[in-house]
PDB file of C-alpha atoms in Angstrom:
ATOM      1  CA  UNK A 247     115.242  64.961  79.604  1.00 90.00           C
ATOM      2  CA  UNK A 248     115.262  68.733  78.941  1.00 91.00           C
ATOM      3  CA  UNK A 249     113.452  69.436  82.512  1.00 91.00           C
ATOM      4  CA  UNK A 250     115.614  67.046  84.055  1.00 91.00           C
ATOM      5  CA  UNK A 251     118.857  68.987  82.630  1.00 93.00           C
ATOM      6  CA  UNK A 252     117.095  72.191  83.597  1.00 92.00           C
ATOM      7  CA  UNK A 253     116.774  71.200  87.353  1.00 92.00           C
ATOM      8  CA  UNK A 254     120.077  69.696  87.285  1.00 92.00           C
ATOM      9  CA  UNK A 255     121.494  73.183  85.899  1.00 92.00           C
ATOM     10  CA  UNK A 256     119.675  75.034  88.745  1.00 88.00           C
ATOM     11  CA  UNK A 257     121.229  73.011  91.208  1.00 87.00           C
ATOM     12  CA  UNK A 258     124.680  73.631  90.182  1.00 88.00           C
ATOM     13  CA  UNK A 259     123.919  77.406  90.224  1.00 84.00           C
ATOM     14  CA  UNK A 260     123.510  77.059  93.835  1.00 80.00           C
ATOM     15  CA  UNK A 261     119.732  76.514  94.162  1.00 79.00           C
ATOM     16  CA  UNK A 262     117.975  74.786  96.830  1.00 79.00           C
ATOM     17  CA  UNK A 263     115.137  72.418  96.343  1.00 82.00           C
ATOM     18  CA  UNK A 264     112.307  75.231  96.934  1.00 80.00           C
ATOM     19  CA  UNK A 265     113.753  77.176  94.018  1.00 84.00           C
ATOM     20  CA  UNK A 266     114.041  74.700  91.932  1.00 89.00           C
ATOM     21  CA  UNK A 267     110.614  73.227  92.434  1.00 89.00           C
ATOM     22  CA  UNK A 268     109.147  76.804  92.125  1.00 87.00           C
ATOM     23  CA  UNK A 269     111.218  77.574  88.567  1.00 90.00           C
ATOM     24  CA  UNK A 270     109.681  73.951  87.430  1.00 92.00           C
ATOM     25  CA  UNK A 271     106.404  75.090  88.466  1.00 90.00           C
ATOM     26  CA  UNK A 272     106.513  77.951  86.678  1.00 91.00           C
ATOM     27  CA  UNK A 273     107.215  75.729  83.120  1.00 92.00           C
ATOM     28  CA  UNK A 274     104.638  73.064  84.485  1.00 93.00           C
ATOM     29  CA  UNK A 275     101.967  75.942  84.249  1.00 93.00           C
ATOM     30  CA  UNK A 276     102.972  77.246  81.001  1.00 93.00           C
ATOM     31  CA  UNK A 277     103.373  73.855  79.354  1.00 93.00           C
ATOM     32  CA  UNK A 278      99.904  72.601  80.994  1.00 93.00           C
ATOM     33  CA  UNK A 279      98.442  75.847  78.984  1.00 94.00           C
ATOM     34  CA  UNK A 280      99.805  74.866  75.981  1.00 93.00           C
ATOM     35  CA  UNK A 281      98.512  71.273  76.200  1.00 92.00           C
ATOM     36  CA  UNK A 282      95.002  73.158  77.341  1.00 93.00           C
ATOM     37  CA  UNK A 283      94.867  75.378  74.084  1.00 93.00           C
ATOM     38  CA  UNK A 284      96.201  72.646  71.814  1.00 93.00           C
ATOM     39  CA  UNK A 285      99.777  73.847  71.142  1.00 94.00           C
ATOM     40  CA  UNK A 286     101.036  70.121  72.808  1.00 90.00           C
ATOM     41  CA  UNK A 287      99.615  66.789  72.371  1.00 90.00           C
ATOM     42  CA  UNK A 288     101.853  65.079  74.757  1.00 91.00           C
ATOM     43  CA  UNK A 289     101.395  64.588  78.422  1.00 92.00           C
ATOM     44  CA  UNK A 290     102.832  67.502  80.351  1.00 92.00           C
ATOM     45  CA  UNK A 291     106.831  66.931  80.745  1.00 91.00           C
ATOM     46  CA  UNK A 292     107.189  68.682  83.870  1.00 90.00           C
ATOM     47  CA  UNK A 293     104.340  67.192  85.387  1.00 90.00           C
ATOM     48  CA  UNK A 294     105.266  64.931  88.771  1.00 87.00           C
ATOM     49  CA  UNK A 295     108.985  66.385  88.858  1.00 85.00           C
ATOM     50  CA  UNK A 296     108.786  68.227  91.990  1.00 84.00           C
ATOM     51  CA  UNK A 297     111.511  67.735  94.969  1.00 75.00           C
ATOM     52  CA  UNK A 298     109.083  68.365  97.703  1.00 69.00           C
ATOM     53  CA  UNK A 299     106.113  67.232  99.055  1.00 70.00           C
ATOM     54  CA  UNK A 300     103.739  69.939 100.242  1.00 67.00           C
ATOM     55  CA  UNK A 301     104.479  68.846 103.732  1.00 66.00           C
ATOM     56  CA  UNK A 302     107.774  69.415 103.177  1.00 62.00           C
ATOM     57  CA  UNK A 303     107.249  73.161 102.067  1.00 61.00           C
ATOM     58  CA  UNK A 304     104.999  73.993 104.769  1.00 58.00           C
ATOM     59  CA  UNK A 305     107.654  72.660 107.633  1.00 56.00           C
ATOM     60  CA  UNK A 306     110.844  74.131 105.447  1.00 56.00           C
ATOM     61  CA  UNK A 307     109.717  77.959 104.810  1.00 72.00           C
ATOM     62  CA  UNK A 308     111.374  80.630 106.652  1.00 85.00           C
ATOM     63  CA  UNK A 309     110.722  81.204 110.816  1.00 92.00           C
ATOM     64  CA  UNK A 310     108.726  83.906 112.077  1.00 94.00           C
ATOM     65  CA  UNK A 311     110.080  86.393 114.804  1.00 96.00           C
ATOM     66  CA  UNK A 312     109.117  85.752 118.045  1.00 95.00           C
ATOM     67  CA  UNK A 313     108.049  89.130 120.174  1.00 96.00           C
ATOM     68  CA  UNK A 314     111.462  89.018 122.088  1.00 96.00           C
ATOM     69  CA  UNK A 315     113.291  88.330 119.483  1.00 97.00           C
ATOM     70  CA  UNK A 316     112.001  91.055 117.863  1.00 97.00           C
ATOM     71  CA  UNK A 317     112.618  93.138 120.823  1.00 97.00           C
ATOM     72  CA  UNK A 318     116.354  91.887 120.573  1.00 97.00           C
ATOM     73  CA  UNK A 319     116.792  92.888 117.295  1.00 97.00           C
ATOM     74  CA  UNK A 320     115.272  96.333 117.580  1.00 97.00           C
ATOM     75  CA  UNK A 321     117.315  97.285 121.053  1.00 97.00           C
ATOM     76  CA  UNK A 322     120.282  95.987 119.988  1.00 97.00           C
ATOM     77  CA  UNK A 323     123.101  98.655 120.142  1.00 97.00           C
ATOM     78  CA  UNK A 324     123.689  97.501 116.006  1.00 97.00           C
ATOM     79  CA  UNK A 325     120.119  98.571 115.590  1.00 97.00           C
ATOM     80  CA  UNK A 326     120.293 102.084 117.427  1.00 97.00           C
ATOM     81  CA  UNK A 327     123.781 102.272 116.065  1.00 97.00           C
ATOM     82  CA  UNK A 328     122.007 102.241 112.269  1.00 95.00           C
ATOM     83  CA  UNK A 329     119.433 104.932 113.198  1.00 95.00           C
ATOM     84  CA  UNK A 330     121.256 107.814 112.435  1.00 93.00           C
ATOM     85  CA  UNK A 331     124.758 105.943 110.215  1.00 94.00           C
ATOM     86  CA  UNK A 332     122.732 103.668 108.284  1.00 94.00           C
ATOM     87  CA  UNK A 333     118.733 104.609 107.952  1.00 94.00           C
ATOM     88  CA  UNK A 334     117.795 102.794 104.830  1.00 95.00           C
ATOM     89  CA  UNK A 335     118.573  99.378 106.900  1.00 96.00           C
ATOM     90  CA  UNK A 336     116.562 100.501 109.591  1.00 96.00           C
ATOM     91  CA  UNK A 337     114.090 102.290 107.819  1.00 96.00           C
ATOM     92  CA  UNK A 338     113.642  98.846 105.736  1.00 96.00           C
ATOM     93  CA  UNK A 339     113.261  97.022 108.712  1.00 97.00           C
ATOM     94  CA  UNK A 340     111.041  99.541 110.174  1.00 97.00           C
ATOM     95  CA  UNK A 341     108.822  99.437 107.264  1.00 97.00           C
ATOM     96  CA  UNK A 342     108.626  95.654 106.821  1.00 97.00           C
ATOM     97  CA  UNK A 343     106.928  95.600 109.923  1.00 97.00           C
ATOM     98  CA  UNK A 344     104.697  98.281 110.139  1.00 96.00           C
ATOM     99  CA  UNK A 345     103.563  97.252 106.273  1.00 96.00           C
ATOM    100  CA  UNK A 346     103.891  93.119 106.371  1.00 95.00           C
ATOM    101  CA  UNK A 347     105.729  94.077 102.468  1.00 94.00           C
ATOM    102  CA  UNK A 348     108.512  92.259 101.137  1.00 92.00           C
ATOM    103  CA  UNK A 349     112.067  93.422 101.243  1.00 92.00           C
ATOM    104  CA  UNK A 350     112.474  93.657  97.384  1.00 91.00           C
ATOM    105  CA  UNK A 351     109.423  95.840  97.024  1.00 93.00           C
ATOM    106  CA  UNK A 352     110.244  97.705 100.082  1.00 94.00           C
ATOM    107  CA  UNK A 353     114.035  98.325  98.742  1.00 93.00           C
ATOM    108  CA  UNK A 354     112.644  99.282  94.938  1.00 92.00           C
ATOM    109  CA  UNK A 355     110.076 102.148  96.098  1.00 95.00           C
ATOM    110  CA  UNK A 356     110.682 105.299  93.925  1.00 95.00           C
ATOM    111  CA  UNK A 357     109.187 108.605  94.555  1.00 96.00           C
ATOM    112  CA  UNK A 358     106.299 108.720  92.388  1.00 97.00           C
ATOM    113  CA  UNK A 359     104.892 105.583  94.291  1.00 97.00           C
ATOM    114  CA  UNK A 360     104.460 107.700  97.511  1.00 97.00           C
ATOM    115  CA  UNK A 361     101.046 109.620  97.344  1.00 96.00           C
ATOM    116  CA  UNK A 362      98.027 110.820  99.797  1.00 95.00           C
ATOM    117  CA  UNK A 363      94.498 109.698  99.853  1.00 94.00           C
ATOM    118  CA  UNK A 364      91.577 111.991  99.718  1.00 95.00           C
ATOM    119  CA  UNK A 365      91.749 112.025 103.146  1.00 94.00           C
ATOM    120  CA  UNK A 366      95.287 112.590 103.768  1.00 93.00           C
ATOM    121  CA  UNK A 367      96.588 109.136 104.738  1.00 94.00           C
ATOM    122  CA  UNK A 368      99.752 108.850 102.989  1.00 95.00           C
ATOM    123  CA  UNK A 369     100.234 105.364 101.131  1.00 97.00           C
ATOM    124  CA  UNK A 370     102.926 103.430  98.345  1.00 96.00           C
ATOM    125  CA  UNK A 371     101.779 101.634  95.271  1.00 96.00           C
ATOM    126  CA  UNK A 372     103.538  98.202  94.838  1.00 94.00           C
ATOM    127  CA  UNK A 373     103.093  97.985  90.952  1.00 89.00           C
ATOM    128  CA  UNK A 374     105.568  95.399  90.405  1.00 83.00           C
ATOM    129  CA  UNK A 375     105.353  92.259  92.659  1.00 79.00           C
ATOM    130  CA  UNK A 376     105.622  87.951  92.372  1.00 71.00           C
ATOM    131  CA  UNK A 377     102.082  87.584  91.682  1.00 77.00           C
ATOM    132  CA  UNK A 378      99.138  89.874  90.627  1.00 83.00           C
ATOM    133  CA  UNK A 379      97.346  89.772  94.044  1.00 84.00           C
ATOM    134  CA  UNK A 380     101.217  91.678  95.404  1.00 88.00           C
ATOM    135  CA  UNK A 381     100.080  94.671  93.020  1.00 92.00           C
ATOM    136  CA  UNK A 382      98.279  96.730  95.612  1.00 95.00           C
ATOM    137  CA  UNK A 383      98.539 100.151  97.700  1.00 95.00           C
ATOM    138  CA  UNK A 384      99.617 100.212 101.096  1.00 96.00           C
ATOM    139  CA  UNK A 385      98.963 102.818 103.940  1.00 95.00           C
ATOM    140  CA  UNK A 386     102.002 104.374 105.573  1.00 95.00           C
ATOM    141  CA  UNK A 387     101.927 104.838 109.493  1.00 94.00           C
ATOM    142  CA  UNK A 388     102.786 108.544 110.571  1.00 93.00           C
ATOM    143  CA  UNK A 389     105.609 107.249 112.368  1.00 94.00           C
ATOM    144  CA  UNK A 390     107.445 105.454 109.233  1.00 94.00           C
ATOM    145  CA  UNK A 391     106.229 108.202 106.772  1.00 95.00           C
ATOM    146  CA  UNK A 392     108.096 110.754 109.162  1.00 94.00           C
ATOM    147  CA  UNK A 393     111.214 108.951 108.824  1.00 93.00           C
ATOM    148  CA  UNK A 394     111.139 109.105 105.389  1.00 95.00           C
ATOM    149  CA  UNK A 395     109.382 112.666 104.085  1.00 95.00           C
ATOM    150  CA  UNK A 396     112.516 114.116 104.146  1.00 94.00           C
ATOM    151  CA  UNK A 397     114.223 111.718 101.777  1.00 94.00           C
ATOM    152  CA  UNK A 398     111.086 112.081  99.795  1.00 95.00           C
ATOM    153  CA  UNK A 399     111.049 115.998  99.496  1.00 95.00           C
ATOM    154  CA  UNK A 400     115.275 115.658  98.665  1.00 95.00           C
ATOM    155  CA  UNK A 401     114.640 113.092  95.854  1.00 95.00           C
ATOM    156  CA  UNK A 402     115.283 115.247  92.328  1.00 94.00           C
ATOM    157  CA  UNK A 403     113.065 112.663  90.120  1.00 96.00           C
ATOM    158  CA  UNK A 404     109.730 110.665  90.369  1.00 96.00           C
ATOM    159  CA  UNK A 405     111.787 107.556  89.265  1.00 95.00           C
ATOM    160  CA  UNK A 406     114.521 108.081  91.701  1.00 96.00           C
ATOM    161  CA  UNK A 407     114.483 105.641  94.297  1.00 95.00           C
ATOM    162  CA  UNK A 408     114.019 105.902  98.083  1.00 95.00           C
ATOM    163  CA  UNK A 409     116.658 103.182  98.927  1.00 94.00           C
ATOM    164  CA  UNK A 410     120.309 103.143  97.809  1.00 90.00           C
ATOM    165  CA  UNK A 411     120.490  99.607  97.308  1.00 84.00           C
ATOM    166  CA  UNK A 412     121.372  98.484  94.113  1.00 75.00           C
ATOM    167  CA  UNK A 413     119.905  95.540  91.644  1.00 71.00           C
ATOM    168  CA  UNK A 414     121.292  92.166  91.687  1.00 63.00           C
ATOM    169  CA  UNK A 415     120.602  89.435  89.401  1.00 52.00           C
ATOM    170  CA  UNK A 416     118.427  87.161  90.660  1.00 51.00           C
ATOM    171  CA  UNK A 417     118.062  88.603  93.620  1.00 54.00           C
ATOM    172  CA  UNK A 418     116.610  92.414  93.545  1.00 58.00           C
ATOM    173  CA  UNK A 419     117.322  95.310  95.434  1.00 62.00           C
ATOM    174  CA  UNK A 420     116.637  93.549  98.968  1.00 66.00           C
ATOM    175  CA  UNK A 421     119.960  91.278  99.046  1.00 83.00           C
ATOM    176  CA  UNK A 422     122.015  94.240 100.457  1.00 88.00           C
ATOM    177  CA  UNK A 423     119.226  94.457 103.029  1.00 91.00           C
ATOM    178  CA  UNK A 424     119.286  90.793 104.295  1.00 91.00           C
ATOM    179  CA  UNK A 425     123.056  90.671 104.597  1.00 92.00           C
ATOM    180  CA  UNK A 426     122.836  93.516 107.095  1.00 95.00           C
ATOM    181  CA  UNK A 427     119.856  92.034 108.836  1.00 96.00           C
ATOM    182  CA  UNK A 428     122.036  88.220 109.584  1.00 96.00           C
ATOM    183  CA  UNK A 429     124.507  90.768 111.272  1.00 96.00           C
ATOM    184  CA  UNK A 430     122.205  92.262 113.124  1.00 97.00           C
ATOM    185  CA  UNK A 431     121.146  88.972 114.472  1.00 97.00           C
ATOM    186  CA  UNK A 432     124.557  88.102 115.361  1.00 96.00           C
ATOM    187  CA  UNK A 433     124.922  91.480 116.950  1.00 96.00           C
ATOM    188  CA  UNK A 434     121.737  90.966 118.702  1.00 97.00           C
ATOM    189  CA  UNK A 435     122.435  87.254 120.116  1.00 96.00           C
ATOM    190  CA  UNK A 436     120.026  85.536 117.766  1.00 96.00           C
ATOM    191  CA  UNK A 437     120.877  82.137 116.330  1.00 93.00           C
ATOM    192  CA  UNK A 438     117.304  80.554 115.523  1.00 92.00           C
ATOM    193  CA  UNK A 439     117.699  78.928 112.371  1.00 90.00           C
ATOM    194  CA  UNK A 440     115.429  80.236 109.241  1.00 91.00           C
ATOM    195  CA  UNK A 441     114.972  83.690 110.657  1.00 94.00           C
ATOM    196  CA  UNK A 442     115.870  85.899 107.691  1.00 95.00           C
ATOM    197  CA  UNK A 443     114.037  89.836 106.455  1.00 95.00           C
ATOM    198  CA  UNK A 444     111.351  87.795 105.059  1.00 94.00           C
ATOM    199  CA  UNK A 445     110.516  86.733 108.678  1.00 96.00           C
ATOM    200  CA  UNK A 446     109.159  90.214 109.835  1.00 97.00           C
ATOM    201  CA  UNK A 447     106.254  89.978 107.156  1.00 95.00           C
ATOM    202  CA  UNK A 448     105.236  86.737 108.548  1.00 95.00           C
ATOM    203  CA  UNK A 449     105.518  88.300 112.099  1.00 96.00           C
ATOM    204  CA  UNK A 450     103.369  90.538 111.192  1.00 97.00           C
ATOM    205  CA  UNK A 451     100.939  88.682 109.711  1.00 95.00           C
ATOM    206  CA  UNK A 452     100.434  86.723 112.798  1.00 95.00           C
ATOM    207  CA  UNK A 453     100.416  89.669 115.041  1.00 96.00           C
ATOM    208  CA  UNK A 454      97.242  91.167 112.519  1.00 96.00           C
ATOM    209  CA  UNK A 455      95.812  87.832 112.630  1.00 95.00           C
ATOM    210  CA  UNK A 456      95.839  87.440 116.437  1.00 95.00           C
ATOM    211  CA  UNK A 457      94.352  90.954 116.801  1.00 95.00           C
ATOM    212  CA  UNK A 458      91.104  89.488 115.101  1.00 96.00           C
ATOM    213  CA  UNK A 459      92.089  91.412 111.686  1.00 95.00           C
ATOM    214  CA  UNK A 460      90.215  89.519 109.033  1.00 95.00           C
ATOM    215  CA  UNK A 461      91.821  87.422 106.294  1.00 93.00           C
ATOM    216  CA  UNK A 462      90.553  89.531 103.680  1.00 94.00           C
ATOM    217  CA  UNK A 463      92.513  92.446 105.719  1.00 95.00           C
ATOM    218  CA  UNK A 464      95.829  90.709 105.644  1.00 94.00           C
ATOM    219  CA  UNK A 465      95.732  89.336 102.359  1.00 93.00           C
ATOM    220  CA  UNK A 466      94.996  92.849 100.731  1.00 93.00           C
ATOM    221  CA  UNK A 467      98.040  94.904 103.142  1.00 93.00           C
ATOM    222  CA  UNK A 468     100.332  91.878 102.035  1.00 93.00           C
ATOM    223  CA  UNK A 469      99.290  90.966  98.762  1.00 92.00           C
ATOM    224  CA  UNK A 470      98.739  87.725  99.393  1.00 88.00           C
ATOM    225  CA  UNK A 471      96.169  85.316  97.015  1.00 80.00           C
TER     226      UNK A 471
END
């Protein structure tokens, strides 16, 4: 009954089936560990409480940008104008395409996260991610580094953030960039459902796969298991 009330509470807060299943899954993992270690004798009360089947989850995820859609997004007047008026948004979009990082990972970056390798290649470190595999070092293309170099130099302390976006409860710092992308989609007349900021990450992963980049390298870059 506690699990049921928790799921009802999440639903009343506006969470969808996928989010409810994910958060119930966290409880299921915790209680499963407790049972395995002998802290709990009864059956796992969170087992079998998913709302969606694996097939539904696979079909119900976010869409992936197609090449013509991405071209329209980046060539739109909305995006071009913000290359100078709102560099936080445009830089976040370009970094997502070049690195396959999650929007929350990008918008949380601090000055201390950026370094150079022994060969002089710029990269940044993801220190906090939703999974252990997400903690990683991500190389930066010279084009992207050139866009942010002056901003990094202007940051006064190691913990100063590259982007101005503020943390929002349960939404991280990427929520504002995601809302701006929605406006960009409307301005570019792209109306296909389920295109969100995460769709940029999926686009890059698909492009690398089509180009023959190995699964291991793609996982290392994107922070996948």
